[in-house]
Amino acid sequence: MTKITPDVVDHVTKLCRIHLTNEERKKFTEQLNQILTYMDKLNELNTENVEPTSHVVPLENVLRKDALSPSLGSEKALANAPDKHGEYFKVPRIINGTE
Amino acid sequence: MTDIGKNSKDAKGKRQYEITIGLEVHAALSTTTKIFCACGTKFGEAPNSQTCPVCLGMPGVLPVLNENVVKYAIRAALALNCKFNLLNKFDRKNYYYPDLPKNYQISQDYLPIAHDGCLDIFLSSGKRKIRINNIHMEEDAGKNLHAGDTGLLDASLVDFNRAGVPLLEIVTYPDMHSVGEVEKLMTALRDILMYTGVADCKMEEGGLRFEANISLMPFGQTDLGPRVEMKNLNSFKTVIKALNYEIRRQEKSLRQGEKVTQETRLWDDKSGETSPMRSKEEAHDYRYFPEPDLVPLVIDEQLIEEIRSSLAELPASKLERFCKDYGLSEYDARVITSSRALADFYEEVAAVCKEPKTVSNWVTGELQGILNEEKRDIGDCPISPEQLAELLSLLSKGAVSAPSAKIILRDMFHSGKSAKAIIEEKGLSQISDEKDIRPAVKHIINTNTGIVDDYCKGKEKAIGALIGKVMKETRGRADPTKVSQILRELLEEEKRSR
Amino acid sequence: MELNELTAHEIRNLLESGKTSSEEVTRAVFAKIDREDGQIGAYITLCKEWAFDRAKTVDRKRKDGQAMPPLAGIPIAIKDNICTRDIRTTCSSKILENFFPPYQATVVEKILASDMVPIGKTNMDEFAMGSSTETSFFGVTHNPWNLEMIPGGSSGGSAASVANDEAIVSLGSDTGGSIRQPAGMCGVVGLKPTYGKVSRFGLIAFASSLDQIGPLTGDVEDSALLLDAICGHDARDSTSVDVPANHAKALSGSISKNIIGIPDEYFVGGLETEVETAVREAIKVLEGLGAKLQRVSLPHTDYAIATYYIIATAEASSNLARYDGVKYGYRHKAEKGLSLSEMYGKTRSEGFGVEVKRRIGLGTYTLSAGYYDAYYLKAQRVRTLIRNDFEKAFGKCDCIIAPTSPTAAFRIGEKIDNPLQMYLSDIFTIPANLAGIPAISIPCGLTRDGLPIGLQIMGKAFDETTILQTAYAYEQAADWRTITPDGNKL
């Protein structure tokens, strides 16, 4: 059963900002289909009245005081930056609120 | 500013389209530190100096929630009459943008802290309730400096100082039907946020930002028209300008029989226009899912009650109380309660000097006048409430005259001295003993025979001029009531003797 | 016998009696690395200077008569997804090839506070996504028992470094078996603690609700000692739990009253006969030590892999979104006029390897509009069913015994082009991650080809003590730890 077409793969790779070559795209589509078909296994289970688990730890209300600690400072903050300009991170031009 | 909503009429003066507007308000909370790390939230620091691995989204670091963010959110929710979700969760909102360090924003989607509240706005037609859909906590993004502002042609710059500053997003229902209503709502909301101490709402610092959605439909139709969302509205003025622009644009389309597209538009302050923000194939898919790095937040009802009882009185109820308890006119009460600092100042003075109306006159009149002249705020008024209360008590006891009190107030403002000290120093205590006033009155009668003649001929109003002269003679220190009483007595004597 | 071939607690005795120094042990470790790591490939980065510096400092402290923590002076290797301040931390990815964290992971602070001696950063599957340590940007790690075999993954470098005596102990991370599976395949002891027991602060996230740091060691006693050193509450990790720890002290407790659960679903088709035989032998040994055996059922085991790969990839797709060439890490070297979206796309396409991209894509798909309920939410519900299975089973037993993996180490390259096949090899380790419970893998034999077989013991949440006691009792009785990759019975 084919679940995803190359078009869906294009949508997904656009969402996660990954470019694929045509060959990669083809292989990727096949592999994702194979994996997703396997995942259909879960549909065998009736989970209607089952609460989802998002955390396994028995914790709630983990909070910290609103107390200041020293920041890193811009020099250290920028030390790993691929490109910078003065004290700023530098990126290709952003146009009209889109990327 | 014209209220286009109200003027959206056809040639015969009949409105053609009903306008429906909803707002999303982002308020930066006035906490000391960011929402998930211990970096400061101050505005205007050197770029990227207020950052750490957490708010820079470095690999392997984790968020820990600032307790004050929760408390402030509860405060705002109470002030906006919201219901609480006692079980709170945080979710990740995934999208790519250079100012978003992790390329996801920690927000609340599924279980926000509060929902279904309301607040009143006051229109000439009366009070109206605007409903709040929900309030949620989230982190702010950093700031992009676009090519035009950086002097670089092909690059934008990013400053993450603001990344992680706590935001409260307040989402209203589409309950507003004119730009005027939107303006009232924004003001009311800002007052509440500032009053409760939750946010500073400094618009020039981006402390209060808006997104608006608007739809137009012909009157009588029940389906709302296509919804246009507008982003990037960073001040009241911008919201108003953008809405007015959008109403005109959509009306024009509708009149020409065109369809309005459901879309997100970006306001450009420079051109004064909105333009579509994203092309359709980039349609949003935020892929929300529960934030695994934060555990659930369970709000304790006791905490809500504690905050409720500590919550500062809100402007609307304070207004009502001031009218009732202090017997102030609605106008005076509104002026005083317009700022929490002014209201607090008033109450402190009125607690000592038990003449609420006198206090109101002096606080809103003379004192406010001096503050305005000096370009200062009641918050940093050099005269303390106790000092003003002392002066006004002396005034009401008759120990000092009203004209003297004005001089004394000004002196207090500049010298910081007490009223008593100034009275002593300048000899401004009121002369209220008859035997001290009588000689001055006699002197004025003797030296102003012309005016006295007028009075005796029946021109009773002439007495006013004589009172003025006596006051001047006593350098304002004589008790004006006594002066007028003695004057009348002596003038009547004079009249009879003629 | 060389110093680097000893366990930490053995070295501790020598150090405390003044028979050796941390410097000497460190020297022995580096000598072995210099000689053999070229063939093994356990390390990405070595920090020799720092190591000797610290070793000397620790020796001086000891000489001064200061009270020393149990693991003081012991050389330790650190998986390269654990951040080390100012020391390159790559996650085996090109995208972090030159990343120098300005912060220290909490576990690193803790091992430093324990006076341990970090010697280097170990190889792993890129972003811990893999079961074979073949997806590393820095090349594969070879299994010390047979260089043509994978060492397991994703903590393959950490497992191989201990197995080949290139470290005394090491730290790994386990999201779906990444400590236990390579431990099993390299013949060492690997412990995945209860979720929340060890701080994740500074562990580069793969799947946040599943990741957990744990020890890889030569024997069970070292495992308990290292766990004691790294566990505990951390205010910087909201999912960190405050539980007191002294596992090493409780190690030799009797297991004669323990009930050991044997889950039906872990002894099924796909399990290699040799592995099954070894595990069943081990169970007999434990029975001989007085433990009671109890058949239990974990009926949703068969759904664990699908559940896991949905949850883990969804979280990963979001966790790995931050690698975009803006703040740190690799950025596509632009010819002029590159748009922002091209920069993102090229940076991420070039910076991530195939398996990482595949998982990001999968996770993005299952979270995207219209699919969330069918995949992510569904998987979270099945995760509840899997947790319930364990809860029920632990009503009848104190711990559960199973194989660590269905097979011993496989050949390098054997499964690399068949991702689903690779995923299926995690079948026995994944459920413990989904349930958040602790589990340990210890050696329990060798295949005819001379490859180690791992025995897995799973316990109740925060009850590491029972699984360590059981593992210790078995280890003392069976004595597989005296077998080394050279095949020489020492």
mmCIF file of C-alpha atoms in Angstrom, chain C residues 202-429:
data_model
loop_
_atom_site.group_PDB
_atom_site.id
_atom_site.type_symbol
_atom_site.label_atom_id
_atom_site.label_comp_id
_atom_site.label_asym_id
_atom_site.label_seq_id
_atom_site.Cartn_x
_atom_site.Cartn_y
_atom_site.Cartn_z
ATOM 1 C CA GLY C 202 23.949 18.743 28.326
ATOM 2 C CA LEU C 203 22.954 15.503 26.614
ATOM 3 C CA ILE C 204 22.293 16.448 23.006
ATOM 4 C CA ALA C 205 18.691 15.431 22.569
ATOM 5 C CA PHE C 206 17.546 12.725 20.200
ATOM 6 C CA ALA C 207 14.149 11.873 21.705
ATOM 7 C CA SER C 208 13.642 13.852 24.879
ATOM 8 C CA SER C 209 11.047 11.617 26.509
ATOM 9 C CA LEU C 210 13.220 8.517 26.039
ATOM 10 C CA ASP C 211 16.875 9.614 26.316
ATOM 11 C CA GLN C 212 18.825 8.638 29.383
ATOM 12 C CA ILE C 213 22.549 8.652 30.190
ATOM 13 C CA GLY C 214 24.107 5.601 31.818
ATOM 14 C CA PRO C 215 27.352 3.727 32.516
ATOM 15 C CA LEU C 216 29.186 1.189 30.358
ATOM 16 C CA THR C 217 31.658 -0.738 32.475
ATOM 17 C CA GLY C 218 33.715 -3.878 32.762
ATOM 18 C CA ASP C 219 31.598 -5.326 35.532
ATOM 19 C CA VAL C 220 28.509 -4.770 37.638
ATOM 20 C CA GLU C 221 30.276 -3.234 40.617
ATOM 21 C CA ASP C 222 31.761 -0.521 38.389
ATOM 22 C CA SER C 223 28.314 0.052 36.951
ATOM 23 C CA ALA C 224 26.876 0.684 40.416
ATOM 24 C CA LEU C 225 29.782 2.947 41.358
ATOM 25 C CA LEU C 226 29.460 5.039 38.217
ATOM 26 C CA LEU C 227 25.694 5.242 38.543
ATOM 27 C CA ASP C 228 26.145 6.532 42.099
ATOM 28 C CA ALA C 229 28.494 9.187 40.783
ATOM 29 C CA ILE C 230 26.232 10.506 38.029
ATOM 30 C CA CYS C 231 22.670 10.191 39.327
ATOM 31 C CA GLY C 232 20.731 12.681 41.399
ATOM 32 C CA HIS C 233 18.441 15.619 41.086
ATOM 33 C CA ASP C 234 19.401 18.503 38.801
ATOM 34 C CA ALA C 235 17.546 21.793 38.915
ATOM 35 C CA ARG C 236 18.443 22.369 35.259
ATOM 36 C CA ASP C 237 16.452 19.348 34.081
ATOM 37 C CA SER C 238 12.707 19.611 34.735
ATOM 38 C CA THR C 239 12.336 15.847 34.288
ATOM 39 C CA SER C 240 14.989 15.039 36.865
ATOM 40 C CA VAL C 241 13.786 13.140 39.930
ATOM 41 C CA ASP C 242 15.197 13.403 43.421
ATOM 42 C CA VAL C 243 15.955 9.916 44.745
ATOM 43 C CA PRO C 244 18.756 8.995 47.138
ATOM 44 C CA ALA C 245 21.366 6.609 45.761
ATOM 45 C CA ASN C 246 23.852 4.126 47.155
ATOM 46 C CA HIS C 247 23.717 1.289 44.722
ATOM 47 C CA ALA C 248 27.280 0.163 45.241
ATOM 48 C CA LYS C 249 26.691 -0.523 48.916
ATOM 49 C CA ALA C 250 23.573 -2.581 48.271
ATOM 50 C CA LEU C 251 25.198 -4.662 45.545
ATOM 51 C CA SER C 252 25.865 -7.890 47.380
ATOM 52 C CA GLY C 253 22.349 -8.177 48.796
ATOM 53 C CA SER C 254 20.853 -11.633 48.574
ATOM 54 C CA ILE C 255 18.608 -12.481 45.653
ATOM 55 C CA SER C 256 17.370 -15.744 47.114
ATOM 56 C CA LYS C 257 13.937 -14.297 47.802
ATOM 57 C CA ASN C 258 13.647 -12.517 44.473
ATOM 58 C CA ILE C 259 11.085 -13.493 41.902
ATOM 59 C CA ILE C 260 12.385 -13.233 38.360
ATOM 60 C CA GLY C 261 9.871 -12.731 35.568
ATOM 61 C CA ILE C 262 10.378 -14.542 32.252
ATOM 62 C CA PRO C 263 8.313 -12.819 29.560
ATOM 63 C CA ASP C 264 6.796 -15.137 26.944
ATOM 64 C CA GLU C 265 7.006 -12.464 24.251
ATOM 65 C CA TYR C 266 10.817 -12.221 24.454
ATOM 66 C CA PHE C 267 11.463 -15.832 23.558
ATOM 67 C CA VAL C 268 9.908 -15.972 20.121
ATOM 68 C CA GLY C 269 10.797 -16.313 16.465
ATOM 69 C CA GLY C 270 13.654 -14.087 15.332
ATOM 70 C CA LEU C 271 15.615 -14.888 18.468
ATOM 71 C CA GLU C 272 18.787 -16.705 17.489
ATOM 72 C CA THR C 273 19.064 -20.165 19.022
ATOM 73 C CA GLU C 274 22.508 -19.514 20.427
ATOM 74 C CA VAL C 275 21.265 -16.381 22.134
ATOM 75 C CA GLU C 276 18.222 -18.127 23.536
ATOM 76 C CA THR C 277 20.326 -20.997 24.846
ATOM 77 C CA ALA C 278 22.745 -18.655 26.594
ATOM 78 C CA VAL C 279 19.936 -16.658 28.193
ATOM 79 C CA ARG C 280 18.130 -19.800 29.356
ATOM 80 C CA GLU C 281 21.421 -21.049 30.847
ATOM 81 C CA ALA C 282 21.753 -17.768 32.716
ATOM 82 C CA ILE C 283 18.241 -18.127 34.067
ATOM 83 C CA LYS C 284 19.183 -21.553 35.370
ATOM 84 C CA VAL C 285 22.195 -20.070 37.143
ATOM 85 C CA LEU C 286 19.957 -17.537 38.844
ATOM 86 C CA GLU C 287 17.497 -20.236 39.812
ATOM 87 C CA GLY C 288 20.419 -22.097 41.299
ATOM 88 C CA LEU C 289 21.143 -19.015 43.420
ATOM 89 C CA GLY C 290 17.679 -19.312 44.947
ATOM 90 C CA ALA C 291 15.674 -16.936 42.779
ATOM 91 C CA LYS C 292 12.111 -17.997 41.954
ATOM 92 C CA LEU C 293 11.079 -17.958 38.324
ATOM 93 C CA GLN C 294 7.734 -16.663 37.181
ATOM 94 C CA ARG C 295 6.269 -16.656 33.678
ATOM 95 C CA VAL C 296 4.950 -13.202 32.844
ATOM 96 C CA SER C 297 3.341 -11.690 29.796
ATOM 97 C CA LEU C 298 4.077 -8.364 28.155
ATOM 98 C CA PRO C 299 1.411 -8.626 25.461
ATOM 99 C CA HIS C 300 2.123 -5.358 23.679
ATOM 100 C CA THR C 301 5.803 -6.051 23.061
ATOM 101 C CA ASP C 302 5.130 -6.585 19.386
ATOM 102 C CA TYR C 303 3.933 -2.970 19.070
ATOM 103 C CA ALA C 304 6.934 -1.438 20.787
ATOM 104 C CA ILE C 305 9.027 -0.803 17.684
ATOM 105 C CA ALA C 306 6.289 0.987 15.774
ATOM 106 C CA THR C 307 5.408 3.009 18.877
ATOM 107 C CA TYR C 308 9.015 3.869 19.509
ATOM 108 C CA TYR C 309 9.882 4.931 15.983
ATOM 109 C CA ILE C 310 6.869 7.207 15.812
ATOM 110 C CA ILE C 311 7.561 8.929 19.139
ATOM 111 C CA ALA C 312 11.335 9.058 18.802
ATOM 112 C CA THR C 313 11.368 10.412 15.258
ATOM 113 C CA ALA C 314 8.659 12.985 15.985
ATOM 114 C CA GLU C 315 10.602 14.357 18.935
ATOM 115 C CA ALA C 316 13.819 14.165 16.941
ATOM 116 C CA SER C 317 12.362 16.115 14.023
ATOM 117 C CA SER C 318 11.737 18.974 16.444
ATOM 118 C CA ASN C 319 14.915 18.573 18.524
ATOM 119 C CA LEU C 320 17.072 18.678 15.414
ATOM 120 C CA ALA C 321 15.359 21.704 13.895
ATOM 121 C CA ARG C 322 17.844 23.982 15.673
ATOM 122 C CA TYR C 323 20.704 22.866 13.421
ATOM 123 C CA ASP C 324 20.127 25.467 10.765
ATOM 124 C CA GLY C 325 23.473 27.138 10.225
ATOM 125 C CA VAL C 326 22.541 30.290 12.136
ATOM 126 C CA LYS C 327 23.919 30.030 15.672
ATOM 127 C CA TYR C 328 26.541 27.295 15.565
ATOM 128 C CA GLY C 329 27.631 24.304 13.584
ATOM 129 C CA TYR C 330 27.996 23.720 9.889
ATOM 130 C CA ARG C 331 26.636 26.174 7.335
ATOM 131 C CA HIS C 332 26.595 25.617 3.613
ATOM 132 C CA LYS C 333 29.397 27.669 2.120
ATOM 133 C CA ALA C 334 27.439 30.029 0.016
ATOM 134 C CA GLU C 335 28.140 31.301 -3.386
ATOM 135 C CA LYS C 336 26.799 34.858 -3.439
ATOM 136 C CA GLY C 337 23.146 35.663 -3.180
ATOM 137 C CA LEU C 338 21.989 32.511 -1.463
ATOM 138 C CA SER C 339 18.488 32.925 -0.081
ATOM 139 C CA LEU C 340 17.697 32.090 3.506
ATOM 140 C CA SER C 341 15.625 29.083 2.546
ATOM 141 C CA GLU C 342 18.414 27.758 0.296
ATOM 142 C CA MET C 343 20.874 28.239 3.138
ATOM 143 C CA TYR C 344 18.633 26.220 5.479
ATOM 144 C CA GLY C 345 18.009 23.475 2.962
ATOM 145 C CA LYS C 346 21.610 23.067 1.805
ATOM 146 C CA THR C 347 23.035 23.318 5.320
ATOM 147 C CA ARG C 348 20.758 20.615 6.633
ATOM 148 C CA SER C 349 21.011 18.379 3.591
ATOM 149 C CA GLU C 350 24.799 18.485 3.636
ATOM 150 C CA GLY C 351 25.181 18.544 7.404
ATOM 151 C CA PHE C 352 23.031 15.535 8.258
ATOM 152 C CA GLY C 353 23.633 11.959 7.202
ATOM 153 C CA VAL C 354 21.081 9.750 5.466
ATOM 154 C CA GLU C 355 19.650 8.032 8.547
ATOM 155 C CA VAL C 356 19.190 11.320 10.402
ATOM 156 C CA LYS C 357 17.429 12.850 7.409
ATOM 157 C CA ARG C 358 15.225 9.791 7.094
ATOM 158 C CA ARG C 359 14.169 10.032 10.717
ATOM 159 C CA ILE C 360 13.613 13.782 10.591
ATOM 160 C CA GLY C 361 11.425 13.234 7.544
ATOM 161 C CA LEU C 362 9.494 10.445 9.197
ATOM 162 C CA GLY C 363 8.931 12.478 12.360
ATOM 163 C CA THR C 364 7.924 15.549 10.395
ATOM 164 C CA TYR C 365 5.393 13.504 8.467
ATOM 165 C CA THR C 366 3.783 11.864 11.498
ATOM 166 C CA LEU C 367 3.412 15.210 13.281
ATOM 167 C CA SER C 368 2.078 17.069 10.280
ATOM 168 C CA ALA C 369 -1.476 18.256 9.917
ATOM 169 C CA GLY C 370 -3.923 15.432 9.473
ATOM 170 C CA TYR C 371 -1.584 12.678 10.654
ATOM 171 C CA TYR C 372 -0.949 13.615 14.276
ATOM 172 C CA ASP C 373 -3.850 11.609 15.693
ATOM 173 C CA ALA C 374 -3.210 8.565 13.549
ATOM 174 C CA TYR C 375 0.474 8.349 14.399
ATOM 175 C CA TYR C 376 1.810 10.408 17.279
ATOM 176 C CA LEU C 377 -1.251 10.390 19.507
ATOM 177 C CA LYS C 378 -1.915 6.752 18.719
ATOM 178 C CA ALA C 379 1.671 5.871 19.620
ATOM 179 C CA GLN C 380 1.391 7.758 22.908
ATOM 180 C CA ARG C 381 -1.684 5.701 23.746
ATOM 181 C CA VAL C 382 0.040 2.450 22.888
ATOM 182 C CA ARG C 383 2.927 3.645 25.021
ATOM 183 C CA THR C 384 0.480 3.666 27.926
ATOM 184 C CA LEU C 385 -0.485 0.069 27.129
ATOM 185 C CA ILE C 386 3.171 -0.947 27.141
ATOM 186 C CA ARG C 387 3.715 0.755 30.496
ATOM 187 C CA ASN C 388 0.634 -1.001 31.853
ATOM 188 C CA ASP C 389 2.051 -4.353 30.716
ATOM 189 C CA PHE C 390 5.119 -3.776 32.853
ATOM 190 C CA GLU C 391 3.111 -2.579 35.800
ATOM 191 C CA LYS C 392 1.043 -5.727 35.697
ATOM 192 C CA ALA C 393 4.091 -7.950 35.278
ATOM 193 C CA PHE C 394 5.889 -6.273 38.181
ATOM 194 C CA GLY C 395 2.919 -7.156 40.318
ATOM 195 C CA LYS C 396 4.137 -10.713 40.030
ATOM 196 C CA CYS C 397 7.924 -10.338 39.996
ATOM 197 C CA ASP C 398 10.831 -8.178 41.150
ATOM 198 C CA CYS C 399 12.643 -8.008 37.852
ATOM 199 C CA ILE C 400 12.322 -9.341 34.331
ATOM 200 C CA ILE C 401 14.949 -11.247 32.406
ATOM 201 C CA ALA C 402 15.271 -11.323 28.649
ATOM 202 C CA PRO C 403 17.879 -11.273 25.917
ATOM 203 C CA THR C 404 19.369 -7.867 25.195
ATOM 204 C CA SER C 405 19.223 -8.384 21.433
ATOM 205 C CA PRO C 406 17.854 -11.160 19.223
ATOM 206 C CA THR C 407 21.311 -11.699 17.720
ATOM 207 C CA ALA C 408 24.956 -11.181 18.482
ATOM 208 C CA ALA C 409 26.885 -8.491 16.570
ATOM 209 C CA PHE C 410 26.256 -8.486 12.846
ATOM 210 C CA ARG C 411 28.557 -7.645 9.984
ATOM 211 C CA ILE C 412 29.463 -4.074 9.153
ATOM 212 C CA GLY C 413 27.287 -3.007 6.224
ATOM 213 C CA GLU C 414 24.845 -5.896 6.638
ATOM 214 C CA LYS C 415 21.764 -3.854 7.531
ATOM 215 C CA ILE C 416 22.770 -0.333 6.648
ATOM 216 C CA ASP C 417 20.596 -0.176 3.532
ATOM 217 C CA ASN C 418 17.574 -1.697 5.173
ATOM 218 C CA PRO C 419 16.424 0.706 7.833
ATOM 219 C CA LEU C 420 13.405 -1.308 8.908
ATOM 220 C CA GLN C 421 15.561 -4.409 9.407
ATOM 221 C CA MET C 422 17.912 -2.317 11.514
ATOM 222 C CA TYR C 423 15.017 -0.945 13.584
ATOM 223 C CA LEU C 424 13.734 -4.450 14.275
ATOM 224 C CA SER C 425 16.999 -5.396 15.984
ATOM 225 C CA ASP C 426 16.014 -3.122 18.899
ATOM 226 C CA ILE C 427 12.918 -5.134 19.726
ATOM 227 C CA PHE C 428 13.993 -6.223 23.228
ATOM 228 C CA THR C 429 15.556 -2.984 24.425
#
